[in-house]
XYZ file of C-alpha atoms in Angstrom:
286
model
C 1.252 -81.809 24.581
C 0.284 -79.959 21.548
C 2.443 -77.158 21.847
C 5.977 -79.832 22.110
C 4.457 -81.525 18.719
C 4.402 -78.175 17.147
C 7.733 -76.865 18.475
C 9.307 -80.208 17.313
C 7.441 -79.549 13.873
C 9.136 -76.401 13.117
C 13.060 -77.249 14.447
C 12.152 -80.310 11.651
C 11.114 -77.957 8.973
C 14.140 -75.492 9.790
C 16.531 -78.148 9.443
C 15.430 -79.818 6.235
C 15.688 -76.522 4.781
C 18.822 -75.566 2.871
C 20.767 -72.806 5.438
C 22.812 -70.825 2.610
C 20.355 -69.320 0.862
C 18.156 -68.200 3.494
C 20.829 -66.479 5.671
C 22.497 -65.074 2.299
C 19.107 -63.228 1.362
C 18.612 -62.042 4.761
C 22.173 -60.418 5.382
C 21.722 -59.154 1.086
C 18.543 -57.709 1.919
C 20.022 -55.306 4.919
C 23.636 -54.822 2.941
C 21.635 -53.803 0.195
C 19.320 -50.881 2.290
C 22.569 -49.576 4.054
C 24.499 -49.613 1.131
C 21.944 -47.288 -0.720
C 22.157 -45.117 2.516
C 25.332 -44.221 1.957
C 25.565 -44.621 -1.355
C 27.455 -47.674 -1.955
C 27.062 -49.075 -5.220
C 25.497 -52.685 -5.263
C 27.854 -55.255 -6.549
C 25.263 -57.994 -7.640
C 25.643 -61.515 -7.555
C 26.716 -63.245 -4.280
C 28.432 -59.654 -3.152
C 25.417 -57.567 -2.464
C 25.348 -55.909 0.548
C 27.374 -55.349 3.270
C 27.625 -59.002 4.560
C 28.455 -61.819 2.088
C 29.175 -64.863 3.192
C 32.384 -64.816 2.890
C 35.321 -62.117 4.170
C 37.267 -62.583 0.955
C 34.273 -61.191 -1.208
C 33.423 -58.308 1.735
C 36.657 -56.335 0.212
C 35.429 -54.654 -2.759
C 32.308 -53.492 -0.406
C 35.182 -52.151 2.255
C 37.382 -50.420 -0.276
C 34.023 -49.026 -1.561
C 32.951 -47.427 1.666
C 36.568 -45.480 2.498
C 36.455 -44.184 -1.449
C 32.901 -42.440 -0.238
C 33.983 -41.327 3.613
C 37.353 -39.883 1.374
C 34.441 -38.006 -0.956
C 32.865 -37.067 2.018
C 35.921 -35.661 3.687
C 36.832 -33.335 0.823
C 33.766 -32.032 0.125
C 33.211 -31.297 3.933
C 36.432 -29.219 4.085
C 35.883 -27.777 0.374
C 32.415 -26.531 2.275
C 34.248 -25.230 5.371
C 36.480 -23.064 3.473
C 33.438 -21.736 1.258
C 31.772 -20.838 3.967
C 34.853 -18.868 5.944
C 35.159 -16.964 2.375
C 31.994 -15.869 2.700
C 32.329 -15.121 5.837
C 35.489 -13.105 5.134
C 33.288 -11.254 2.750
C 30.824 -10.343 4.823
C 32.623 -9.130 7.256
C 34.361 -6.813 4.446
C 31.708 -5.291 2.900
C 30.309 -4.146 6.187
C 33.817 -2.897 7.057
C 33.027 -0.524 3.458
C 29.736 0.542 4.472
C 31.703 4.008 4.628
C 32.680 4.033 1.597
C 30.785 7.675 0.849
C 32.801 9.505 2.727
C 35.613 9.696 -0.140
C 33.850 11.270 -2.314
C 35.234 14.116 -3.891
C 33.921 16.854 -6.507
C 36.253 17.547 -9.597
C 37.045 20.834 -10.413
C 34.234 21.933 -13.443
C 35.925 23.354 -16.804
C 35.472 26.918 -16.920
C 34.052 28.726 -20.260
C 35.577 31.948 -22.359
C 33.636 34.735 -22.139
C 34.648 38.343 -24.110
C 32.508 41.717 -23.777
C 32.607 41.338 -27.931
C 31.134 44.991 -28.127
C 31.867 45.328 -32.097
C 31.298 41.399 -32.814
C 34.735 40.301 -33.288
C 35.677 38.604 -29.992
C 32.799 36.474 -30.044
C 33.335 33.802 -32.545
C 36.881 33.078 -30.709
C 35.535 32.602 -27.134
C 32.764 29.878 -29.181
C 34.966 28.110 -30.699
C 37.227 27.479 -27.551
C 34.048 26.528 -25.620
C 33.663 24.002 -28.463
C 29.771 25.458 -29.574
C 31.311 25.529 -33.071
C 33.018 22.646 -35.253
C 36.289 22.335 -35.829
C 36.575 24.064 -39.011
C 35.345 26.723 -37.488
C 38.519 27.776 -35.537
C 40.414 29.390 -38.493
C 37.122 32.120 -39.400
C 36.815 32.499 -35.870
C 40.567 33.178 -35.226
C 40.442 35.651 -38.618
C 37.466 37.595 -36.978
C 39.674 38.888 -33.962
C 42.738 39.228 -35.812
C 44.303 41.751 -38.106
C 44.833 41.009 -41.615
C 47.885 39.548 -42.784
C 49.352 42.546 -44.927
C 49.645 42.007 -48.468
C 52.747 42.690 -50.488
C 52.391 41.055 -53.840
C 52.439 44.748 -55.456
C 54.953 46.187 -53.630
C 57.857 43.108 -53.281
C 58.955 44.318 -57.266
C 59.834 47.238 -56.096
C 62.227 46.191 -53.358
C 65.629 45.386 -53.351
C 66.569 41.507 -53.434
C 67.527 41.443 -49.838
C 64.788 43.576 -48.511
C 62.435 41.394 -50.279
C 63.824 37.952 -49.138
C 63.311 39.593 -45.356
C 59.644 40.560 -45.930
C 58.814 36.973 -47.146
C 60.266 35.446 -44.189
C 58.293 37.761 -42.059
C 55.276 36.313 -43.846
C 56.132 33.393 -42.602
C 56.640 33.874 -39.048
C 52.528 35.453 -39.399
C 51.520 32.239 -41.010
C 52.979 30.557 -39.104
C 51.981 31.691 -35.899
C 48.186 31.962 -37.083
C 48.397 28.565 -37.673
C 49.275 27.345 -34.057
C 47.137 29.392 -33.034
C 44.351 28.294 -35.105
C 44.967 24.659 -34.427
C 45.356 25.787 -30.531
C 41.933 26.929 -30.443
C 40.790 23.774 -32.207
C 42.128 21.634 -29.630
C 41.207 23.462 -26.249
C 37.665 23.790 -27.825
C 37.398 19.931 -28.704
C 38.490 19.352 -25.051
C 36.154 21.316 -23.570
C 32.958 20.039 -25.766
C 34.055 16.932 -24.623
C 34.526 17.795 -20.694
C 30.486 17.414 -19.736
C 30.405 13.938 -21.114
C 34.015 12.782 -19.531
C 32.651 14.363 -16.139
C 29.038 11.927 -16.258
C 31.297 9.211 -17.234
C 33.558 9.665 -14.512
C 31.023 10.308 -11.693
C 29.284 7.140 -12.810
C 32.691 5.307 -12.087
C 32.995 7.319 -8.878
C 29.446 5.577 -7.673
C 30.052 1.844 -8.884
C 33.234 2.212 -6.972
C 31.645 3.386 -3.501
C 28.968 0.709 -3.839
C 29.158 -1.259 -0.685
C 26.552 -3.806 -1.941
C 28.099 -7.424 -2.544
C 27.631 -7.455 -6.298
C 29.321 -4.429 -6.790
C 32.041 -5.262 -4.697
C 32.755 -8.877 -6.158
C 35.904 -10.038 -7.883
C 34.515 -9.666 -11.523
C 32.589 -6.282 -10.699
C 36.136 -4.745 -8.684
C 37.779 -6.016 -12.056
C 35.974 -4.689 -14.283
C 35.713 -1.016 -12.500
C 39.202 -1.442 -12.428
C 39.831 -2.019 -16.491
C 37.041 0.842 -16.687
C 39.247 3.427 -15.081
C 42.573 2.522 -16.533
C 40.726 3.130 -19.957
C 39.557 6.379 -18.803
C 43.334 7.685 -17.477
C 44.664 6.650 -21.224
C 41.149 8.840 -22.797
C 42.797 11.815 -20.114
C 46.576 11.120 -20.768
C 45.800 11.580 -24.476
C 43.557 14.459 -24.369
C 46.722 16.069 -21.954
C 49.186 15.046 -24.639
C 46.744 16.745 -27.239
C 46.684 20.225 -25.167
C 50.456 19.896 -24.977
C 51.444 19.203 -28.793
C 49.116 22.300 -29.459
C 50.773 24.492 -27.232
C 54.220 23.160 -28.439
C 53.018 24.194 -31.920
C 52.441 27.681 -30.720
C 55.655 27.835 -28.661
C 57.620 26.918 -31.761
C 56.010 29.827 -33.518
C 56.675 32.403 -31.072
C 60.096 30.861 -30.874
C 60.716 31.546 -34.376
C 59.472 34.875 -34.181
C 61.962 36.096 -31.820
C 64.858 34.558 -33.516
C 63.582 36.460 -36.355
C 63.275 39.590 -34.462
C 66.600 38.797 -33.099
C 68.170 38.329 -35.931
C 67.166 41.156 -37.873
C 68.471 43.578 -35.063
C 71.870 41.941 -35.374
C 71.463 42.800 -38.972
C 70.937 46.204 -38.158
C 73.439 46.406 -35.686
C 76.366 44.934 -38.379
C 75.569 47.502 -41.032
C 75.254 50.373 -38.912
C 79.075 49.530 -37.433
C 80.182 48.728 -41.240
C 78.709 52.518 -42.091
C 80.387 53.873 -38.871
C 83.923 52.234 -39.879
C 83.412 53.458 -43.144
C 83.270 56.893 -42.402
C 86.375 59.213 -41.899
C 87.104 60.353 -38.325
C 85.607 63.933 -36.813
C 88.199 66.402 -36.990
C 88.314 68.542 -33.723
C 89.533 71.623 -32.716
C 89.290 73.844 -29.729
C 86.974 76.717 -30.246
């Protein structure tokens, strides 16, 4: 009997009670715990949660949820494709673990060497070694060479024409000596230079047969890359200085032949003028 007075007690209390905002807390309280699950923002008010009361205001709460499983989506397949890249990677730089076996050894720049028994050979093989500066090239060149001969006394005493021809042939000497002076200032430059290009370069030859992952990553393949196009212009230009050098000296010897050339066609003209100029042998049988 007790128990029916208490059962009819509580349907009593239940239905005097206002329905709405029961039911709407209880169906707000679980919107609102799967909404933060998934990261639905809460909408306040009467639209909190996943159930409202009513399907008109459940809408913004639907549109809501596809924006995030759209998020979701992208950043799923932005993952996937990271992680095949990666992959790709790997599977690279084990394909390089080889890497060593191009390696190659350049060809080492050979020195000058002279005997130098009276000490005039030696100064020319040091300065094309490059063990002396620059300036020393011409006294080095003037140690192993003969003297330019001097002919400020005796150019009064020539005739006009002779004398014209003996200043040109000062110039062919001059000439030459200085091509050859500026030759040896060149080649020894280069050759100073050659220990420090060859450190250089093997240092680029490692970083390049690195098989680790940082050394074989976009930026570090770039950067290797801008490295050794910088050091072909360094070697074009050094080439293109060896080259203008021994252009200079060709030019020289050029102009000495002509010279040569020219004065033998000289010789050749007056010696036929004298010939025609004399009367012809008169001959008789003995």
């Amino acid at each position: 009997m007790k128990t029916k007075i208490a059962i009819a007690a509580t349907v009593l209390l239940l239905a005097a009670a206002p329905a709405a905002p029961f039911w709407g807390a209880f169906f707000a309280g679980i919107g609102k715990a799967v909404g933060k699950a998934i990261g639905i923002p809460q909408l306040g008010g009467a639209l909190d949660g996943l159930m409202p009361v009513t399907v008109k205001a459940a809408q913004p709460v639907v549109d809501a949820a596809n924006l995030r499983l759209a998020q979701l989506r992208e950043i799923r397949s932005m993952s996937t494709s990271t992680l095949e890249h990666f992959s790709g990677v790997a599977g690279t730089l084990r394909d390089l673990g080889n890497l060593g076996q191009f390696r190659a050894r350049a060809a080492s720049w050979l020195r000058s060497s002279a005997a130098d028994r009276f000490g005039t050979s030696g100064a020319w093989s040091a300065a094309l070694n490059g063990d002396t500066p620059r300036s020393g090239a011409a006294r080095a060149f003037g140690s192993a060479t003969a003297d330019v001969p001097d002919w400020s006394a005796a150019l009064g005493t020539l005739p006009n024409a002779l004398r014209v021809g003996v200043r040109r042939e000062h110039a062919s000497l001059e000439l030459a000596d200085a091509a050859a002076v500026r030759s040896i200032a060149v080649l020894g430059e280069t050759r100073r230079l050659a220990a420090e290009r060859r450190t250089a370069n093997r240092r680029l030859e490692r970083a390049a047969l690195d098989p680790t992952a940082a050394a074989q990553s976009m930026p570090a393949l770039l950067g290797k890359v801008s490295v050794g196009q910088l050091r072909q212009i360094d070697s074009a230009e050094h080439t293109n200085q060896l080259l203008d050098a021994l252009l200079e000296a060709e030019l020289a010897g050029l102009k000495r032949d002509r010279d040569r050339m020219a004065r033998s066609m000289q010789a050749a003209a007056e010696y036929r003028a004298l010939a025609s100029a004399q009367p012809p042998a008169n001959w008789r049988m003995p």
